[in-house]
Coordinates of C-alpha atoms in Angstrom, one line a residue:
M1102 CA 22.6 26.0 179.6
K1103 CA 19.3 25.1 177.9
P1104 CA 17.3 27.9 179.5
K1105 CA 19.9 30.4 178.4
L1106 CA 19.7 29.2 174.8
Q1107 CA 15.9 29.4 174.9
L1108 CA 16.1 33.0 176.2
S1109 CA 18.4 34.0 173.3
Y1110 CA 16.1 32.4 170.8
S1111 CA 13.1 34.3 172.2
W1112 CA 15.0 37.6 172.0
V1113 CA 15.8 36.9 168.4
L1114 CA 12.1 36.4 167.6
I1115 CA 11.2 39.6 169.4
L1116 CA 13.9 41.6 167.6
A1117 CA 12.8 40.2 164.3
F1118 CA 9.2 41.0 164.9
T1119 CA 10.0 44.5 166.2
T1120 CA 12.1 45.1 163.1
F1121 CA 9.2 44.0 160.9
I1122 CA 6.8 46.4 162.7
L1123 CA 9.2 49.4 162.5
G1124 CA 10.0 48.7 158.9
S1125 CA 6.3 48.6 158.1
C1126 CA 5.9 52.1 159.7
T1127 CA 8.6 53.7 157.7
T1128 CA 8.2 52.0 154.3
S1129 CA 5.0 52.7 152.4
K1130 CA 3.7 50.9 149.4
I1131 CA 4.8 52.1 146.0
H1132 CA 2.6 55.0 144.7
T1133 CA 1.7 54.4 141.0
T1134 CA 0.9 57.0 138.4
Q1135 CA 0.7 57.2 134.6
V1136 CA 2.6 60.4 134.1
L1137 CA 5.0 61.9 136.6
V1138 CA 6.2 65.5 136.4
I1139 CA 9.2 66.4 138.5
G1140 CA 9.4 70.2 139.0
G1141 CA 6.4 72.5 139.6
G1142 CA 8.0 75.5 137.8
T1143 CA 6.7 77.3 134.8
A1144 CA 6.9 74.3 132.4
G1145 CA 6.2 71.6 135.0
T1146 CA 2.9 73.1 136.1
A1147 CA 1.8 73.5 132.5
A1148 CA 2.9 69.9 131.7
A1149 CA 1.1 68.4 134.5
I1150 CA -2.2 70.3 133.7
S1151 CA -2.1 69.4 130.0
S1152 CA -1.3 65.7 130.8
A1153 CA -4.2 65.5 133.1
R1154 CA -6.5 67.2 130.6
T1155 CA -5.6 64.6 128.1
G1156 CA -7.2 62.0 130.4
V1157 CA -4.1 60.6 132.1
A1158 CA -3.5 60.2 135.9
T1159 CA -0.7 62.6 136.5
L1160 CA 1.4 63.4 139.6
L1161 CA 3.3 66.6 140.0
L1162 CA 6.2 67.0 142.5
N1163 CA 7.2 70.5 143.6
D1164 CA 10.0 71.2 146.0
T1165 CA 8.9 74.7 146.9
P1166 CA 5.6 76.0 148.5
W1167 CA 4.6 77.7 145.3
L1168 CA 3.9 76.6 141.8
G1169 CA 5.0 78.5 138.7
G1170 CA 8.8 78.6 139.0
M1171 CA 10.4 81.7 137.5
L1172 CA 7.0 83.4 137.0
T1173 CA 6.2 83.2 140.8
A1174 CA 8.6 81.4 143.1
A1175 CA 11.6 83.3 141.5
G1176 CA 9.7 86.6 141.4
V1177 CA 10.1 87.3 137.6
S1178 CA 6.5 88.5 137.2
A1179 CA 7.1 90.6 134.2
V1180 CA 6.4 88.5 131.2
D1181 CA 8.8 88.9 128.2
G1182 CA 7.5 88.4 124.7
N1183 CA 4.4 86.8 123.1
T1184 CA 2.3 89.9 123.8
K1185 CA 0.4 89.3 120.6
L1186 CA 0.9 85.5 120.4
L1187 CA -1.3 84.3 123.2
S1188 CA -0.7 80.7 122.5
G1189 CA -2.1 77.8 124.5
F1190 CA -1.6 77.8 128.3
W1191 CA 0.2 81.1 128.2
G1192 CA -3.0 82.6 126.8
E1193 CA -5.0 80.9 129.5
F1194 CA -2.7 82.2 132.2
R1195 CA -2.9 85.7 130.8
D1196 CA -6.7 85.6 130.8
S1197 CA -6.6 84.6 134.5
L1198 CA -4.5 87.6 135.2
L1199 CA -7.0 89.8 133.4
G1200 CA -9.7 88.3 135.6
R1201 CA -7.8 89.3 138.7
Y1202 CA -6.7 92.8 137.7
G1203 CA -9.6 93.8 135.5
S1204 CA -8.1 94.8 132.2
P1205 CA -5.1 94.7 129.9
E1206 CA -4.2 98.3 130.9
A1207 CA -4.1 97.2 134.6
L1208 CA -1.2 94.8 133.8
K1209 CA 0.9 97.6 132.0
T1210 CA 2.2 99.1 135.2
G1211 CA 5.9 98.9 134.2
W1212 CA 7.6 99.6 130.9
V1213 CA 9.5 96.4 130.4
S1214 CA 6.4 94.3 129.8
N1215 CA 2.7 94.4 128.9
H1216 CA 2.0 91.8 131.5
M1217 CA 3.1 92.8 135.1
F1218 CA 1.6 91.1 138.1
E1219 CA 2.3 90.2 141.7
P1220 CA 4.1 86.8 142.1
A1221 CA 1.7 85.7 144.9
V1222 CA -1.2 86.3 142.5
G1223 CA 0.4 84.2 139.8
A1224 CA 1.1 81.4 142.3
E1225 CA -2.5 81.4 143.4
I1226 CA -3.7 81.2 139.8
F1227 CA -1.4 78.2 139.1
L1228 CA -2.6 76.4 142.3
N1229 CA -6.3 76.9 141.6
T1230 CA -5.9 75.6 138.0
V1231 CA -4.0 72.5 139.3
Q1232 CA -6.6 71.8 142.0
N1233 CA -9.4 72.0 139.5
E1234 CA -8.0 69.1 137.4
P1235 CA -9.5 65.8 138.7
K1236 CA -6.8 63.7 137.1
L1237 CA -4.0 65.6 138.6
S1238 CA -2.4 65.0 142.1
L1239 CA 0.0 67.6 143.6
W1240 CA 2.7 66.9 146.2
M1241 CA 4.2 70.2 147.4
D1242 CA 7.4 70.5 149.3
T1243 CA 8.5 67.1 147.9
H1244 CA 12.0 66.5 146.9
W1245 CA 13.0 63.7 144.5
K1246 CA 16.1 61.8 145.5
T1247 CA 16.7 59.0 143.0
V1248 CA 15.4 57.8 139.6
E1249 CA 15.8 54.3 138.2
K1250 CA 14.5 52.7 135.0
Q1251 CA 12.8 49.4 135.5
A1252 CA 10.9 47.1 133.2
E1253 CA 7.6 48.3 134.4
G1254 CA 8.4 52.0 134.4
W1255 CA 10.4 54.7 136.2
L1256 CA 10.9 54.2 139.9
V1257 CA 11.4 57.4 141.7
T1258 CA 12.3 57.9 145.4
A1259 CA 11.1 61.1 146.9
L1260 CA 11.1 62.7 150.2
K1261 CA 7.7 64.2 151.2
G1262 CA 8.1 65.9 154.5
D1263 CA 9.8 63.3 156.7
Q1264 CA 8.3 60.4 154.7
Q1265 CA 10.3 58.6 152.0
I1266 CA 8.0 57.4 149.2
Q1267 CA 8.5 55.4 146.1
I1268 CA 6.7 56.3 142.8
L1269 CA 6.3 54.1 139.8
A1270 CA 5.4 56.0 136.6
D1271 CA 5.0 54.9 133.0
Q1272 CA 6.1 58.3 131.5
L1273 CA 8.5 60.8 133.2
I1274 CA 9.0 64.5 132.6
D1275 CA 12.0 66.4 133.8
A1276 CA 10.8 69.9 134.5
T1277 CA 13.5 70.8 137.0
E1278 CA 15.1 74.3 136.8
L1279 CA 18.5 72.8 135.8
G1280 CA 17.8 69.5 134.1
D1281 CA 18.9 67.5 137.2
V1282 CA 16.7 64.4 136.4
A1283 CA 18.1 64.1 132.9
K1284 CA 21.6 64.0 134.3
A1285 CA 20.6 61.5 136.9
I1286 CA 19.5 59.0 134.3
G1287 CA 22.4 59.6 132.0
V1288 CA 20.9 61.7 129.2
P1289 CA 23.8 63.4 127.3
Y1290 CA 23.8 67.2 127.6
E1291 CA 25.7 70.5 127.0
I1292 CA 26.5 73.3 129.3
G1293 CA 27.8 76.8 128.2
M1294 CA 28.5 78.3 124.8
D1295 CA 28.8 76.2 121.7
S1296 CA 31.7 76.7 119.3
R1297 CA 30.9 78.4 116.0
D1298 CA 31.6 75.2 114.1
R1299 CA 29.1 73.1 116.1
F1300 CA 25.9 74.5 114.5
G1301 CA 27.4 76.9 112.0
E1302 CA 26.2 79.9 113.9
A1303 CA 28.1 83.0 112.7
I1304 CA 27.8 84.9 116.0
A1305 CA 28.9 82.1 118.3
P1306 CA 32.4 82.2 119.8
E1307 CA 35.1 80.4 117.9
K1308 CA 35.6 77.9 120.8
E1309 CA 33.1 76.4 123.2
N1310 CA 33.3 77.3 126.9
Q1311 CA 31.4 76.6 130.1
I1312 CA 30.1 80.2 130.6
I1313 CA 26.4 80.4 131.2
Q1314 CA 24.1 83.3 131.7
D1315 CA 23.9 85.3 134.9
L1316 CA 21.3 84.4 137.5
T1317 CA 19.4 86.8 139.6
F1318 CA 17.8 86.8 143.0
V1319 CA 15.0 89.1 142.3
L1320 CA 13.8 91.7 144.7
I1321 CA 10.1 92.6 145.2
L1322 CA 10.0 95.9 146.9
E1323 CA 7.1 97.9 148.3
E1324 CA 6.6 101.5 149.4
F1325 CA 6.6 102.1 153.1
D1326 CA 5.5 105.3 155.0
E1327 CA 8.9 105.7 156.7
P1328 CA 12.5 105.2 155.5
V1329 CA 13.5 101.5 155.5
T1330 CA 17.2 101.7 154.7
L1331 CA 19.0 98.4 155.2
E1332 CA 22.1 97.9 157.4
K1333 CA 25.1 98.3 155.2
P1334 CA 25.6 94.8 153.6
P1335 CA 29.0 93.1 153.9
G1336 CA 31.3 93.9 151.0
Y1337 CA 29.3 96.8 149.7
D1338 CA 31.0 99.0 147.2
P1339 CA 28.9 101.7 145.6
S1340 CA 31.2 102.0 142.5
E1341 CA 29.9 98.6 141.3
F1342 CA 26.6 100.2 140.6
Y1343 CA 27.5 103.7 139.4
C1344 CA 26.8 102.6 135.8
A1345 CA 23.4 101.1 136.6
T1346 CA 21.7 104.4 135.6
A1347 CA 22.5 107.6 134.0
N1348 CA 25.0 109.0 136.6
E1349 CA 27.8 111.4 136.5
K1350 CA 29.8 109.0 138.6
C1351 CA 29.8 106.4 135.8
K1352 CA 33.1 106.7 134.0
E1353 CA 32.9 103.6 131.9
E1354 CA 32.2 103.6 128.1
M1355 CA 28.9 101.8 127.9
K1356 CA 27.4 100.0 124.9
R1357 CA 23.9 100.0 126.4
I1358 CA 21.6 102.9 127.2
L1359 CA 21.9 104.2 130.8
W1360 CA 18.4 105.1 131.8
P1361 CA 17.5 107.8 134.4
K1362 CA 16.9 106.4 137.9
E1363 CA 13.2 107.1 137.7
Q1364 CA 12.9 104.9 134.7
M1365 CA 15.1 102.2 136.1
I1366 CA 12.9 101.9 139.2
T1367 CA 9.6 101.8 137.2
Y1368 CA 11.1 99.2 134.7
G1369 CA 9.5 96.5 136.8
K1370 CA 6.7 98.4 138.6
L1371 CA 4.0 95.9 139.6
P1372 CA 0.4 96.5 140.6
N1373 CA -0.4 97.8 144.1
K1374 CA 2.8 99.9 144.5
K1375 CA 5.3 97.0 144.3
Y1376 CA 8.5 97.0 142.3
M1377 CA 10.3 94.1 140.8
I1378 CA 14.1 94.6 140.7
N1379 CA 15.7 92.4 138.1
W1380 CA 18.0 95.0 136.6
P1381 CA 20.6 93.7 134.1
I1382 CA 22.7 96.8 133.6
N1383 CA 25.2 96.8 136.5
G1384 CA 22.4 95.9 138.8
N1385 CA 21.6 92.6 140.7
D1386 CA 22.5 90.0 138.1
F1387 CA 25.1 87.7 139.5
Y1388 CA 27.4 85.3 137.8
A1389 CA 27.6 81.7 139.2
N1390 CA 27.7 78.4 137.3
G1391 CA 26.2 76.0 139.9
I1392 CA 24.7 73.6 137.4
E1393 CA 27.0 70.8 138.2
S1394 CA 27.2 71.7 141.9
S1395 CA 25.7 69.8 144.8
F1396 CA 22.6 71.0 146.6
E1397 CA 24.7 72.4 149.4
E1398 CA 27.1 74.1 147.0
R1399 CA 24.3 75.7 145.2
Q1400 CA 22.9 77.2 148.4
V1401 CA 26.2 78.9 149.0
L1402 CA 26.1 80.5 145.6
Y1403 CA 22.5 81.6 146.1
E1404 CA 23.4 83.3 149.3
Q1405 CA 26.0 85.2 147.4
A1406 CA 23.5 86.2 144.8
K1407 CA 21.2 87.4 147.6
L1408 CA 24.0 89.5 149.0
K1409 CA 24.5 91.1 145.6
S1410 CA 20.8 92.0 145.5
K1411 CA 21.0 93.4 149.1
Q1412 CA 24.0 95.5 148.0
F1413 CA 22.1 96.9 145.0
L1414 CA 19.1 97.7 147.2
Y1415 CA 21.3 99.5 149.6
Y1416 CA 22.7 101.5 146.7
L1417 CA 19.2 102.4 145.5
Q1418 CA 18.3 103.6 149.0
T1419 CA 21.4 105.5 149.9
E1420 CA 22.8 106.7 146.5
L1421 CA 19.7 107.1 144.5
G1422 CA 17.3 108.3 147.2
F1423 CA 14.7 105.5 147.2
T1424 CA 14.7 105.4 151.0
H1425 CA 11.0 104.4 151.3
L1426 CA 11.4 101.3 149.1
G1427 CA 12.2 98.1 151.0
I1428 CA 11.8 94.4 150.6
S1429 CA 8.1 93.5 150.7
K1430 CA 6.9 91.9 153.9
I1431 CA 3.8 90.5 152.3
E1432 CA 4.8 89.0 149.0
F1433 CA 6.9 86.0 149.9
P1434 CA 6.3 84.0 153.1
T1435 CA 10.1 83.6 153.5
S1436 CA 12.1 84.7 156.5
D1437 CA 14.0 87.3 154.6
G1438 CA 11.3 88.3 152.1
F1439 CA 13.3 87.0 149.2
P1440 CA 11.8 84.6 146.5
F1441 CA 12.0 80.9 147.2
I1442 CA 14.5 80.3 144.3
P1443 CA 16.8 82.4 142.1
Y1444 CA 16.0 83.2 138.5
H1445 CA 18.0 80.8 136.4
R1446 CA 18.3 81.9 132.8
E1447 CA 20.3 78.8 131.6
S1448 CA 20.6 75.2 132.4
R1449 CA 21.8 72.0 130.9
R1450 CA 20.7 71.4 127.3
I1451 CA 20.0 67.8 126.3
H1452 CA 20.9 66.1 123.1
G1453 CA 17.5 65.7 121.6
V1454 CA 16.2 63.9 118.5
T1455 CA 16.4 67.4 116.9
S1456 CA 18.3 70.5 117.9
L1457 CA 17.2 74.0 117.2
N1458 CA 19.9 76.5 116.2
I1459 CA 19.9 80.1 115.2
N1460 CA 19.9 79.3 111.5
H1461 CA 16.6 77.5 111.9
L1462 CA 15.2 80.7 113.5
A1463 CA 16.6 83.0 110.9
K1464 CA 15.8 81.0 107.8
P1465 CA 13.5 78.1 108.7
Y1466 CA 12.6 77.2 105.1
E1467 CA 16.2 77.0 103.9
Q1468 CA 17.4 74.2 106.2
E1469 CA 18.1 70.7 105.2
E1470 CA 15.4 69.3 107.5
P1471 CA 12.0 71.1 107.5
L1472 CA 11.7 71.2 111.3
Y1473 CA 9.2 74.0 111.1
K1474 CA 6.6 71.4 110.1
T1475 CA 6.8 69.9 113.6
G1476 CA 6.3 73.1 115.6
I1477 CA 4.7 72.9 119.1
A1478 CA 5.4 76.3 120.6
V1479 CA 6.1 79.8 119.3
G1480 CA 8.2 82.8 120.5
D1481 CA 9.0 86.3 119.3
Y1482 CA 11.6 87.6 121.8
P1483 CA 15.1 88.4 120.5
V1484 CA 18.2 86.3 121.4
D1485 CA 18.9 88.0 124.7
H1486 CA 21.8 86.8 126.9
H1487 CA 22.8 88.2 130.3
H1488 CA 26.6 88.2 130.8
E1489 CA 27.1 91.7 132.4
A1490 CA 28.2 90.2 135.7
H1491 CA 30.8 87.9 134.3
P1492 CA 34.3 88.8 135.1
Q1493 CA 35.4 88.6 131.4
V1494 CA 32.2 90.1 129.9
K1495 CA 34.2 92.3 127.5
E1496 CA 35.7 89.3 125.9
L1497 CA 32.4 87.6 125.3
P1498 CA 30.3 87.9 122.1
E1499 CA 27.7 90.7 122.1
L1500 CA 24.4 88.8 122.4
H1501 CA 22.1 91.4 123.6
F1502 CA 18.9 91.5 121.5
Y1503 CA 20.3 89.8 118.4
P1504 CA 17.4 90.0 115.9
V1505 CA 15.6 86.9 114.5
P1506 CA 12.1 86.5 113.2
S1507 CA 9.5 85.0 115.4
Y1508 CA 9.8 81.2 115.3
N1509 CA 8.4 77.9 116.3
I1510 CA 10.1 75.0 118.3
P1511 CA 10.2 71.4 116.9
L1512 CA 8.7 68.6 119.0
G1513 CA 11.9 66.7 118.8
C1514 CA 13.7 69.2 121.0
L1515 CA 11.8 67.8 124.0
I1516 CA 12.7 64.1 123.3
P1517 CA 16.2 62.7 124.2
K1518 CA 18.0 60.9 121.4
E1519 CA 18.2 57.6 123.2
T1520 CA 16.1 57.5 126.4
D1521 CA 12.5 56.3 126.0
H1522 CA 9.5 57.2 128.0
F1523 CA 11.1 60.4 129.2
L1524 CA 10.7 64.0 128.1
V1525 CA 12.5 67.2 129.1
T1526 CA 11.1 70.7 129.3
E1527 CA 11.7 74.0 131.1
K1528 CA 15.1 75.4 129.8
S1529 CA 16.8 72.1 129.3
I1530 CA 15.4 71.3 125.8
S1531 CA 17.7 70.6 122.9
V1532 CA 18.7 74.0 121.5
S1533 CA 21.9 75.8 120.9
N1534 CA 23.3 78.1 123.5
L1535 CA 22.3 81.1 121.4
V1536 CA 18.8 79.9 120.9
N1537 CA 18.4 79.3 124.6
G1538 CA 18.5 83.1 124.9
T1539 CA 15.0 83.3 123.5
T1540 CA 13.4 79.9 124.2
R1541 CA 14.1 80.5 128.0
L1542 CA 11.4 83.1 128.3
Q1543 CA 8.2 82.5 130.2
P1544 CA 5.5 82.3 127.5
V1545 CA 7.6 79.9 125.5
V1546 CA 8.4 77.7 128.5
L1547 CA 4.7 77.5 129.4
Q1548 CA 4.0 76.2 125.9
L1549 CA 6.9 73.8 126.1
G1550 CA 5.5 72.4 129.2
Q1551 CA 2.0 72.1 127.6
A1552 CA 3.4 70.2 124.6
A1553 CA 5.5 67.8 126.9
G1554 CA 2.4 67.0 128.9
I1555 CA 0.3 66.2 125.9
T1556 CA 3.1 64.0 124.4
A1557 CA 3.6 62.1 127.6
A1558 CA -0.2 61.5 127.9
L1559 CA -0.5 60.3 124.3
A1560 CA 2.5 58.0 124.8
Y1561 CA 0.9 56.5 127.8
H1562 CA -2.6 56.1 126.0
N1563 CA -0.9 54.2 123.2
Q1564 CA 1.8 52.4 125.3
I1565 CA 4.6 53.8 123.2
P1566 CA 7.6 56.0 123.8
P1567 CA 7.2 59.7 123.0
R1568 CA 9.4 59.4 119.9
A1569 CA 6.8 57.1 118.4
V1570 CA 3.9 59.5 119.1
S1571 CA 2.3 61.1 116.0
V1572 CA 3.6 64.6 115.5
R1573 CA 0.2 65.6 114.0
S1574 CA -1.7 64.2 117.0
V1575 CA 0.3 66.5 119.4
Q1576 CA -0.2 69.4 117.1
R1577 CA -4.0 68.7 116.8
A1578 CA -4.3 68.6 120.6
L1579 CA -2.4 71.9 120.9
L1580 CA -4.7 73.5 118.3
S1581 CA -7.7 72.4 120.2
Q1582 CA -6.3 74.1 123.3
G1583 CA -5.7 77.4 121.5
G1584 CA -2.0 76.7 120.8
Y1585 CA -0.1 78.1 117.9
L1586 CA 2.1 76.0 115.6
F1587 CA 3.3 79.1 113.7
P1588 CA 3.7 82.7 115.0
Y1589 CA 1.4 84.4 112.4
L1590 CA 0.7 87.9 113.7
D1591 CA -2.1 88.5 111.3
V1592 CA -4.1 85.4 112.3
P1593 CA -5.1 85.5 116.0
K1594 CA -6.5 82.3 117.5
E1595 CA -10.0 84.0 117.5
H1596 CA -10.0 84.1 113.8
P1597 CA -12.5 81.7 112.2
H1598 CA -9.8 80.2 109.9
F1599 CA -7.0 80.2 112.5
K1600 CA -6.7 76.4 112.6
A1601 CA -6.8 76.1 108.8
Y1602 CA -4.0 78.6 108.4
Q1603 CA -1.9 76.8 111.1
R1604 CA -2.4 73.4 109.4
I1605 CA -1.4 74.7 106.0
G1606 CA 1.7 76.3 107.5
A1607 CA 2.6 72.9 108.9
S1608 CA 2.1 71.3 105.5
G1609 CA 4.6 73.7 103.8
I1610 CA 2.3 74.6 101.0
L1611 CA 2.2 78.2 102.0
R1612 CA 4.9 79.9 104.0
G1613 CA 5.1 82.9 106.3
T1614 CA 7.4 85.9 106.1
G1615 CA 9.7 86.8 109.0
K1616 CA 10.9 90.3 109.8
N1617 CA 12.3 92.5 112.5
I1618 CA 10.8 95.9 113.5
G1619 CA 12.7 97.5 116.3
W1620 CA 12.6 95.1 119.2
E1621 CA 9.7 93.2 117.6
N1622 CA 10.4 89.9 115.8
Q1623 CA 7.5 89.0 113.6
T1624 CA 6.1 86.5 111.1
W1625 CA 3.2 87.2 108.8
L1626 CA 1.1 84.9 106.6
Y1627 CA -0.3 87.8 104.7
T1628 CA -3.7 86.2 104.2
D1629 CA -5.2 89.3 102.4
L1630 CA -2.5 89.6 99.8
P1631 CA -3.0 88.2 96.3
L1632 CA -1.7 84.7 95.8
R1633 CA 1.3 84.4 93.5
T1634 CA 2.3 81.2 91.7
K1635 CA 5.9 81.2 93.0
E1636 CA 4.5 81.3 96.6
V1637 CA 2.8 77.9 96.3
Y1638 CA 5.0 74.9 97.2
L1639 CA 3.5 71.7 95.8
E1640 CA 6.4 69.3 95.9
G1641 CA 5.1 66.0 97.3
W1642 CA 1.4 66.8 96.7
D1643 CA 1.2 65.8 93.0
E1644 CA -1.5 63.1 93.6
F1645 CA -4.0 66.0 94.2
F1646 CA -3.7 67.8 90.9
V1647 CA -3.3 67.1 87.2
S1648 CA -1.9 70.3 85.6
D1649 CA 0.5 72.9 86.7
F1650 CA -0.7 75.6 89.1
P1651 CA -2.2 78.6 87.2
K1652 CA 0.3 81.3 86.3
N1653 CA -2.5 83.8 86.8
P1654 CA -4.1 82.5 89.9
T1655 CA -7.5 84.3 89.8
V1656 CA -10.4 82.9 91.8
S1657 CA -11.9 81.1 88.9
A1658 CA -8.6 79.7 87.6
V1659 CA -7.6 78.3 91.0
L1660 CA -11.1 76.7 91.6
S1661 CA -10.9 75.1 88.2
W1662 CA -7.4 73.8 89.0
L1663 CA -8.6 72.4 92.3
K1664 CA -11.4 70.5 90.7
Q1665 CA -9.0 68.6 88.3
G1666 CA -7.6 66.6 91.2
V1667 CA -11.1 65.5 92.5
K1668 CA -13.3 62.8 91.0
E1669 CA -16.5 64.3 89.9
S1670 CA -18.5 62.2 92.3
Q1671 CA -16.4 63.4 95.2
I1672 CA -16.5 67.2 94.5
P1673 CA -18.2 68.7 97.6
E1674 CA -21.3 70.7 97.1
W1675 CA -19.6 73.9 98.3
L1676 CA -17.2 73.7 95.3
S1677 CA -20.0 73.6 92.7
S1678 CA -20.0 77.3 92.2
I1679 CA -18.1 80.5 93.2
K1680 CA -21.0 81.8 95.1
K1681 CA -21.4 78.6 97.2
V1682 CA -17.6 78.7 98.0
Q1683 CA -18.0 82.2 99.2
E1684 CA -21.0 81.4 101.3
H1685 CA -19.6 78.2 102.8
F1686 CA -16.4 79.9 104.1
G1687 CA -17.7 83.4 104.7
F1688 CA -15.3 85.1 102.4
P1689 CA -16.1 88.8 102.2
S1690 CA -15.2 89.1 98.6
F1691 CA -14.7 86.4 96.0
D1692 CA -15.0 87.7 92.4
P1693 CA -14.1 85.3 89.6
D1694 CA -11.6 87.5 87.7
T1695 CA -9.8 88.9 90.8
P1696 CA -6.7 87.3 92.2
M1697 CA -7.4 84.7 94.9
K1698 CA -6.0 85.8 98.3
R1699 CA -3.4 83.7 100.1
G1700 CA -5.7 83.1 103.0
Q1701 CA -8.6 82.0 100.8
F1702 CA -6.3 79.5 99.1
A1703 CA -5.1 78.1 102.4
V1704 CA -8.7 77.6 103.6
L1705 CA -9.6 75.8 100.3
I1706 CA -6.6 73.6 100.3
D1707 CA -7.2 72.7 103.9
A1708 CA -10.8 71.8 103.3
L1709 CA -10.4 69.9 100.0
W1710 CA -7.0 68.1 100.4
D1711 CA -6.6 67.9 104.2
P1712 CA -2.8 67.9 103.8
F1713 CA -2.3 68.1 107.5
S1714 CA -3.5 64.5 107.8
R1715 CA -0.3 63.4 106.1
E1716 CA 2.1 62.5 108.9
V1717 CA 5.6 63.8 109.3
D1718 CA 8.4 62.4 111.4
L1719 CA 10.3 64.3 114.1
Y1720 CA 12.5 65.8 111.3
G1721 CA 9.5 67.2 109.4
R1722 CA 9.8 64.6 106.6
F1723 CA 6.7 63.0 105.2
T1724 CA 6.4 59.4 106.3
E1725 CA 5.3 56.4 104.2
S1726 CA 3.1 55.1 107.0
N1727 CA 1.3 56.9 109.8
P1728 CA 2.6 56.3 113.3
I1729 CA 0.2 55.5 116.2
P1730 CA -1.9 58.5 116.9

């Protein structure tokens, strides 16, 4: 019996040793990073780049072969809005497009946008930018699996190829398309339309519902020498598309313009004889709410959306005569030529420290909380919701191009109410369902990612949660990177006083004027108009002046008033005479008895008072003490 017992013991040792060796082969050590961005879409790519540029080791996980999300991997390469507001990373991306195509005119190939490009070109630009950042690591085709909060940071399990890897990060950013990470860690959120009572939005439905915007599997077509008509797709019914264009077969009463087929096809015309088909009027939009679905369930819905796009393409070829247009064989390296992902217009919306609703957009200066002072991104597109594919579309509110002025987005919309060391970007920020109809657009989402990356990096540098990061420090960083805090149309970022105007806007001392002109939503600072006493808001700044602001604010009267609040020994040399003020700031005209201009006043107040240095909290209220910068 003794030899048998010894043999069994030996096998136990061998088995234990083998298990140890095998375990060592499959389990790698924990990878550490300071900021982790999950999702290499439009916002996630911008977030990772801006975090790395702020001097922080950053890791970006992307689950597709391309960076850029809706701009590239989803094929929506017609940029909506912000044509004249080239803020931050959006402006940088646009400049890269100009470098590729040669001129602004070369990007105006379709009539829906002033910035049209091939998705593969955009993906290459994003990849090149990421690879040029020494502090940024990129893991492509990597799928996150679990997220867990630990004392030392966020522990994330991810699948990179066949290898399971654990990542420990100090700060975490959810940049997924549908806010999946936020859900996984228990951040409260909303899905669908808000009730009218929730935010007091007059055009919202009376009761909340779970209806979201349509999604689209975009088609990128190219011209072929021979006809390339598809095989008839299953379930094809041409009558579904009769009202996609001006057509005698369309018998419905339409609220929207039906364009001729020639204009429909050139709507999304791209450079190099390619065509983006993302047609909302009885086209290839598809209704499916898969936000709460599993990965497998979502794939089923996406295949249905692809089928809808194939049916629409077959209609274009057989009914409208575009027989030589077919799915591009060179744009996407996919087996069917479709984009890697569908275009999601809507996702979860977290409960943030602050929430932006349509009243903030329409009347920013009349709200109880001055959130406009905390702006970190700007947009100018109307509130545009896609619901044409929903079965009950006629019962839904009409939300197509509801006009609002151009606007800014508060920093607090990116920060969950209760979860620390965590930020949310892409389309899952804290806004109302209505506001999502404009904040979802590509230039805005790029800026949101940029602000999230800066905030996460500053939080790491100071070892604090994002909610404790100085609002002004985030805004300063954005200004240094060409970002806008306010969407002033008359003050481009190349203007020598651009930053001064932006800082004074954030102080509330001077305010912009919003308006709508056609499809354009605008805000103007009117820097060249005469300053009027009633337009100067000095509440909270009384330590800087002795007497009331002049009722007749001429150049000489305003300069005299400014000097009253400054000790004689501290009056700067440039304020000693009108001529020196003019020379110091480069004002083209500055006569003593003429009205001072609004822009001149902003520049002088910025230089003399530095009101931007006074901290505000995430609600836009002045704080007694400054937070950590």
